[in-house]
Amino acid sequence: MNIAKNCVSRLSSYKNALTKLKNLGFTRVFSDNLADLISVTSSQVRKDFSLFGISGNRKGGYNIEELFNQINHILGKDIVHNIIIVGAGYIGKALMKYKTFEKEGIKIRAVFDSDPAKINRESSIPILPVKELKEFIQAQRIKIGIITVPENSAQLVLDQMIDAGIQGVLNFAPINLKEYPGIIINNVNIELELENVIYYTQTMENNKK
Amino acid sequence: MNIAKNCVSRLSSYKNALTKLKNLGFTRVFSDNLADLISVTSSQVRKDFSLFGISGNRKGGYNIEELFNQINHILGKDIVHNIIIVGAGYIGKALMKYKTFEKEGIKIRAVFDSDPAKINRESSIPILPVKELKEFIQAQRIKIGIITVPENSAQLVLDQMIDAGIQGVLNFAPINLKEYPGIIINNVNIELELENVIYYTQTMENNKK
DNA sequence: GATTTATTGTGAAAAAAATCACATAATAAA
DNA sequence: TTTATTATGTGATTTTTTTCACAATAAATC
Ligand SMILES: NC(=O)c1ccc[n+]([C@@H]2O[C@H](COP(=O)([O-])OP(=O)(O)OC[C@H]3O[C@@H](n4cnc5c(N)ncnc54)[C@H](O)[C@@H]3O)[C@@H](O)[C@H]2O)c1
Ligand SMILES: NC(=O)c1ccc[n+]([C@@H]2O[C@H](COP(=O)([O-])OP(=O)(O)OC[C@H]3O[C@@H](n4cnc5c(N)ncnc54)[C@H](O)[C@@H]3O)[C@@H](O)[C@H]2O)c1
């Protein structure tokens, strides 16, 4: 069964919506409600669940607690994930300081940088020299890494990560990294997303005229 | 003609690839080369161009300079875009300090925050009280805004932006903002992207077994 | 206990996106 | 000048994704 990326993203969104419903004290939810909460159709919700073998009660909707646990299990959120970041710049620091990751079972174990001035072994999340990257990844059995170095260092950093055994990467550098078999690379390209907004904003303006 | 979001994203990627080719001194490029550079097929490249009415020379490929200008025009990158950011936290600061935006014709005119301690009118990009948001947007005719406030303030900030006349928004808060007619909202959900990596990494591991 | 009502679950249908494949045209070679 | 070669441009086809539509069924009402 090959699941489309969109579908996995929607699972994350359902999970998010369920967290909110849970906090509000709800116990049951219908495909309609979830659909509204994440702006999709209710058949999309049911189709997604059906793909992952998730089922509810006809007439009764879905038990939030149960649904939440099932989705979390599918997304692998029932275990803590240890990750590392390479690049202790602005984005790297933002990620490091983001409290929600910890709550969501995402634990940043270390940040690496090539600039000696950035090293700080005493920090609650240590900032280490990138030379120690491989050793750390292997010793701590880290599987997932985030790249927040400038564009021209990103491929080098990826190669080092893969060499050390990393299997999944989230990359913030605006560059098309080389693909490796069996390795997941997902890109966050902020400038591209902003250019999308610019494009549609001007398109919409032109349509009005 | 309604253009899919993926298609616009690819345009941005082509533009990026073309910048690099230009810097390397190339003057012509084939659909095959561009395809390799952004990991798509060559017919995808030609289909995309055909959608936007971009054409090259049979046998001769595309003139890089010309192609670059055409794509930039479509993306609206032949004019400078003035934008504002609301939320001078970690992500807001990262965006503020990102030099590439300026080079790409994206000019951050001000950042707004509700925390008095963050205000700094002397900074090269001023950090202003969010109370001044509407006045600034209207006086400066700002059309595009970025939301980098916490989740629970994001809808409020969006409402204020729309009220002031903003037409396109890039939102970093992990929340499904209410849709407004004629307003473009594009979301960057970093945690969701990381969860995607986690999902596919574990799926790939399971497949190996 | 029968009947009505509401919601799921899922094949079938429709829509959207990507790929194929080849006629067409520009260039290079003979 | 003719022929061979090599890319483009796009209609047709395939694949993927989403939506439709309704039978199945659980709960509520009568
Ligand atoms: N800041 C933004 O808003 C923004 C926007 C769009 C894209 N990006 C992209 O995100 C990435 C990070 O951006 P940033 O603003 O945080 O950059 P930054 O310059 O603030 O930080 C980069 C860090 O990487 C470190 N580094 C450089 N080479 C390294 C190497 N080989 N090994 C280890 N560390 C190395 C540097 O010392 C620095 O600390 C960049 O690729 C950038 O293009 C950032
Ligand atoms: N930092 C990360 O790595 C990260 C990761 C995933 C998602 N996000 C999301 O991005 C957004 C920004 O994250 P951050 O880490 O930069 O947050 P942050 O807490 O560092 O900064 C938020 C800023 O917004 C300001 N603010 C709050 N309410 C406001 C209001 N009503 N008007 C104006 N300003 C207001 C605060 O004073 C603060 O300066 C959040 O929604 C967060 O969930 C961040």
PDB file of C-alpha atoms in Angstrom, chain A residues 3-5 8-9 12-13 15-16 20 36-39 52 73-77 81 83 90-91 93-95 97-98 100-101 104 106 143-144 146 151 167-170 172 174-176 179 182-184 186-202 204-205 208, chain B residues 3-5 8-9 12-13 15-16 20 36-39 52 73-77 81 83 90-91 93-95 97-98 100-101 104 106 143-144 146 151 167-170 172 174-176 179 182-184 186-202 204-205 208:
ATOM      1  CA  ILE A   3       0.199   6.291   0.674  1.00  0.00           C
ATOM      2  CA  ALA A   4       0.303   9.686  -0.985  1.00  0.00           C
ATOM      3  CA  LYS A   5       2.119  12.493   0.788  1.00  0.00           C
ATOM      4  CA  VAL A   8      -0.137  11.593   5.423  1.00  0.00           C
ATOM      5  CA  SER A   9      -0.237  15.380   5.806  1.00  0.00           C
ATOM      6  CA  SER A  12      -1.240  14.986  10.846  1.00  0.00           C
ATOM      7  CA  SER A  13      -3.945  17.614  10.503  1.00  0.00           C
ATOM      8  CA  LYS A  15      -4.398  14.491  14.744  1.00  0.00           C
ATOM      9  CA  ASN A  16      -4.026  18.195  15.438  1.00  0.00           C
ATOM     10  CA  LYS A  20      -8.083  20.367  20.194  1.00  0.00           C
ATOM     11  CA  ASP A  36     -14.745  21.361   8.559  1.00  0.00           C
ATOM     12  CA  LEU A  37     -11.842  21.644  10.963  1.00  0.00           C
ATOM     13  CA  ILE A  38      -9.227  21.021   8.314  1.00  0.00           C
ATOM     14  CA  SER A  39     -11.122  22.310   5.249  1.00  0.00           C
ATOM     15  CA  PHE A  52      -5.459   3.196   6.823  1.00  0.00           C
ATOM     16  CA  HIS A  73       0.207   4.909  16.012  1.00  0.00           C
ATOM     17  CA  ILE A  74       0.180   5.207  12.218  1.00  0.00           C
ATOM     18  CA  LEU A  75       2.227   8.398  12.369  1.00  0.00           C
ATOM     19  CA  GLY A  76       4.631   6.766  14.787  1.00  0.00           C
ATOM     20  CA  LYS A  77       3.762   9.243  17.478  1.00  0.00           C
ATOM     21  CA  HIS A  81      11.653  10.355  18.188  1.00  0.00           C
ATOM     22  CA  ILE A  83      16.448  13.914  16.129  1.00  0.00           C
ATOM     23  CA  TYR A  90      18.307  31.474  12.888  1.00  0.00           C
ATOM     24  CA  ILE A  91      16.140  28.601  11.753  1.00  0.00           C
ATOM     25  CA  LYS A  93      17.718  28.069  16.886  1.00  0.00           C
ATOM     26  CA  ALA A  94      13.997  28.573  16.295  1.00  0.00           C
ATOM     27  CA  LEU A  95      13.516  24.823  16.025  1.00  0.00           C
ATOM     28  CA  LYS A  97      13.572  26.613  21.177  1.00  0.00           C
ATOM     29  CA  TYR A  98      10.199  25.353  19.943  1.00  0.00           C
ATOM     30  CA  THR A 100       5.775  22.023  21.161  1.00  0.00           C
ATOM     31  CA  PHE A 101       8.159  19.457  19.684  1.00  0.00           C
ATOM     32  CA  GLU A 104       4.654  15.994  20.568  1.00  0.00           C
ATOM     33  CA  ILE A 106       9.940  14.960  19.122  1.00  0.00           C
ATOM     34  CA  LYS A 143      17.451   8.201  12.491  1.00  0.00           C
ATOM     35  CA  ILE A 144      16.170  11.668  11.615  1.00  0.00           C
ATOM     36  CA  ILE A 146      17.136  18.487  10.042  1.00  0.00           C
ATOM     37  CA  GLU A 151      22.436  26.291   0.546  1.00  0.00           C
ATOM     38  CA  GLN A 167      17.272   7.697   7.252  1.00  0.00           C
ATOM     39  CA  GLY A 168      14.987  10.709   7.097  1.00  0.00           C
ATOM     40  CA  VAL A 169      15.774  14.370   6.520  1.00  0.00           C
ATOM     41  CA  LEU A 170      13.887  17.627   6.710  1.00  0.00           C
ATOM     42  CA  PHE A 172      15.339  23.957   4.850  1.00  0.00           C
ATOM     43  CA  PRO A 174      16.555  25.972  -1.032  1.00  0.00           C
ATOM     44  CA  ILE A 175      18.300  23.314  -3.062  1.00  0.00           C
ATOM     45  CA  ASN A 176      17.375  20.036  -4.714  1.00  0.00           C
ATOM     46  CA  GLU A 179      18.334  11.407  -3.771  1.00  0.00           C
ATOM     47  CA  GLY A 182      15.797   4.268   0.959  1.00  0.00           C
ATOM     48  CA  ILE A 183      16.318   7.763   2.357  1.00  0.00           C
ATOM     49  CA  ILE A 184      13.400  10.151   2.832  1.00  0.00           C
ATOM     50  CA  ASN A 186      11.324  16.366   2.669  1.00  0.00           C
ATOM     51  CA  ASN A 187      11.919  20.013   1.840  1.00  0.00           C
ATOM     52  CA  VAL A 188      10.606  23.147   3.492  1.00  0.00           C
ATOM     53  CA  ASN A 189      11.227  25.977   1.064  1.00  0.00           C
ATOM     54  CA  ILE A 190      10.004  29.149   2.708  1.00  0.00           C
ATOM     55  CA  GLU A 191      10.841  31.473  -0.149  1.00  0.00           C
ATOM     56  CA  LEU A 192       8.990  29.235  -2.585  1.00  0.00           C
ATOM     57  CA  GLU A 193       5.920  29.291  -0.347  1.00  0.00           C
ATOM     58  CA  LEU A 194       6.080  33.060  -0.227  1.00  0.00           C
ATOM     59  CA  GLU A 195       6.392  33.211  -4.011  1.00  0.00           C
ATOM     60  CA  ASN A 196       3.250  31.104  -4.218  1.00  0.00           C
ATOM     61  CA  VAL A 197       1.406  33.687  -2.142  1.00  0.00           C
ATOM     62  CA  ILE A 198       2.737  36.469  -4.342  1.00  0.00           C
ATOM     63  CA  TYR A 199       1.703  34.656  -7.518  1.00  0.00           C
ATOM     64  CA  TYR A 200      -1.863  33.962  -6.409  1.00  0.00           C
ATOM     65  CA  THR A 201      -2.273  37.401  -4.884  1.00  0.00           C
ATOM     66  CA  GLN A 202      -1.427  39.120  -8.143  1.00  0.00           C
ATOM     67  CA  MET A 204      -6.460  37.322  -8.016  1.00  0.00           C
ATOM     68  CA  GLU A 205      -5.951  41.079  -8.449  1.00  0.00           C
ATOM     69  CA  LYS A 208     -10.819  41.440 -10.500  1.00  0.00           C
TER      70      LYS A 208
ATOM     71  CA  ILE B   3      -3.064  26.820 -12.366  1.00  0.00           C
ATOM     72  CA  ALA B   4      -2.390  24.117  -9.795  1.00  0.00           C
ATOM     73  CA  LYS B   5      -0.306  25.014  -6.787  1.00  0.00           C
ATOM     74  CA  VAL B   8       3.466  27.372  -9.509  1.00  0.00           C
ATOM     75  CA  SER B   9       5.879  25.775  -7.052  1.00  0.00           C
ATOM     76  CA  SER B  12       9.731  28.850  -8.572  1.00  0.00           C
ATOM     77  CA  SER B  13      12.058  25.875  -8.702  1.00  0.00           C
ATOM     78  CA  LYS B  15      13.576  30.020 -11.609  1.00  0.00           C
ATOM     79  CA  ASN B  16      15.980  28.923  -8.888  1.00  0.00           C
ATOM     80  CA  LYS B  20      22.297  28.916 -10.826  1.00  0.00           C
ATOM     81  CA  ASP B  36      17.227  16.799 -13.788  1.00  0.00           C
ATOM     82  CA  LEU B  37      17.903  19.900 -11.731  1.00  0.00           C
ATOM     83  CA  ILE B  38      14.564  19.814  -9.987  1.00  0.00           C
ATOM     84  CA  SER B  39      13.841  16.069 -10.157  1.00  0.00           C
ATOM     85  CA  PHE B  52       2.063  29.420 -19.238  1.00  0.00           C
ATOM     86  CA  HIS B  73       7.264  38.001 -14.939  1.00  0.00           C
ATOM     87  CA  ILE B  74       4.704  35.255 -14.363  1.00  0.00           C
ATOM     88  CA  LEU B  75       5.733  34.952 -10.716  1.00  0.00           C
ATOM     89  CA  GLY B  76       5.571  38.725 -10.329  1.00  0.00           C
ATOM     90  CA  LYS B  77       9.253  38.876  -9.568  1.00  0.00           C
ATOM     91  CA  HIS B  81       7.087  43.191  -3.177  1.00  0.00           C
ATOM     92  CA  ILE B  83       5.580  42.716   2.924  1.00  0.00           C
ATOM     93  CA  TYR B  90      12.163  33.128  16.599  1.00  0.00           C
ATOM     94  CA  ILE B  91      10.664  32.525  13.181  1.00  0.00           C
ATOM     95  CA  LYS B  93      13.428  37.162  13.416  1.00  0.00           C
ATOM     96  CA  ALA B  94      14.806  34.452  11.146  1.00  0.00           C
ATOM     97  CA  LEU B  95      12.743  35.810   8.263  1.00  0.00           C
ATOM     98  CA  LYS B  97      17.442  38.480   8.972  1.00  0.00           C
ATOM     99  CA  TYR B  98      17.247  36.397   5.815  1.00  0.00           C
ATOM    100  CA  THR B 100      18.128  36.384   0.214  1.00  0.00           C
ATOM    101  CA  PHE B 101      14.660  37.932   0.333  1.00  0.00           C
ATOM    102  CA  GLU B 104      14.832  38.250  -4.659  1.00  0.00           C
ATOM    103  CA  ILE B 106      11.016  40.669  -1.382  1.00  0.00           C
ATOM    104  CA  LYS B 143      -0.614  43.506   0.131  1.00  0.00           C
ATOM    105  CA  ILE B 144       1.189  40.556   1.666  1.00  0.00           C
ATOM    106  CA  ILE B 146       3.424  36.755   7.177  1.00  0.00           C
ATOM    107  CA  GLU B 151      -1.352  29.446  17.340  1.00  0.00           C
ATOM    108  CA  GLN B 167      -4.615  40.098   0.225  1.00  0.00           C
ATOM    109  CA  GLY B 168      -2.121  37.288   0.638  1.00  0.00           C
ATOM    110  CA  VAL B 169      -0.831  35.578   3.766  1.00  0.00           C
ATOM    111  CA  LEU B 170       1.893  33.105   4.589  1.00  0.00           C
ATOM    112  CA  PHE B 172       3.438  29.602  10.154  1.00  0.00           C
ATOM    113  CA  PRO B 174      -0.211  25.285  13.030  1.00  0.00           C
ATOM    114  CA  ILE B 175      -3.872  26.129  12.698  1.00  0.00           C
ATOM    115  CA  ASN B 176      -6.495  26.060   9.959  1.00  0.00           C
ATOM    116  CA  GLU B 179     -10.981  31.372   4.664  1.00  0.00           C
ATOM    117  CA  GLY B 182     -10.433  36.617  -2.522  1.00  0.00           C
ATOM    118  CA  ILE B 183      -7.712  36.184   0.092  1.00  0.00           C
ATOM    119  CA  ILE B 184      -4.842  33.755  -0.427  1.00  0.00           C
ATOM    120  CA  ASN B 186      -0.663  29.526   2.324  1.00  0.00           C
ATOM    121  CA  ASN B 187       0.502  27.549   5.319  1.00  0.00           C
ATOM    122  CA  VAL B 188       3.971  26.443   6.331  1.00  0.00           C
ATOM    123  CA  ASN B 189       3.511  23.778   8.972  1.00  0.00           C
ATOM    124  CA  ILE B 190       6.959  22.709  10.072  1.00  0.00           C
ATOM    125  CA  GLU B 191       5.841  20.099  12.565  1.00  0.00           C
ATOM    126  CA  LEU B 192       3.613  18.484   9.951  1.00  0.00           C
ATOM    127  CA  GLU B 193       6.533  18.303   7.542  1.00  0.00           C
ATOM    128  CA  LEU B 194       8.638  16.665  10.209  1.00  0.00           C
ATOM    129  CA  GLU B 195       5.854  14.174  10.942  1.00  0.00           C
ATOM    130  CA  ASN B 196       5.849  13.312   7.263  1.00  0.00           C
ATOM    131  CA  VAL B 197       9.538  12.479   7.472  1.00  0.00           C
ATOM    132  CA  ILE B 198       8.927  10.382  10.577  1.00  0.00           C
ATOM    133  CA  TYR B 199       6.068   8.499   8.920  1.00  0.00           C
ATOM    134  CA  TYR B 200       7.969   7.618   5.755  1.00  0.00           C
ATOM    135  CA  THR B 201      11.137   6.788   7.652  1.00  0.00           C
ATOM    136  CA  GLN B 202       9.381   4.219   9.794  1.00  0.00           C
ATOM    137  CA  MET B 204      10.563   2.365   4.916  1.00  0.00           C
ATOM    138  CA  GLU B 205      12.127   0.576   7.893  1.00  0.00           C
ATOM    139  CA  LYS B 208      12.867  -3.715   4.856  1.00  0.00           C
TER     140      LYS B 208
END
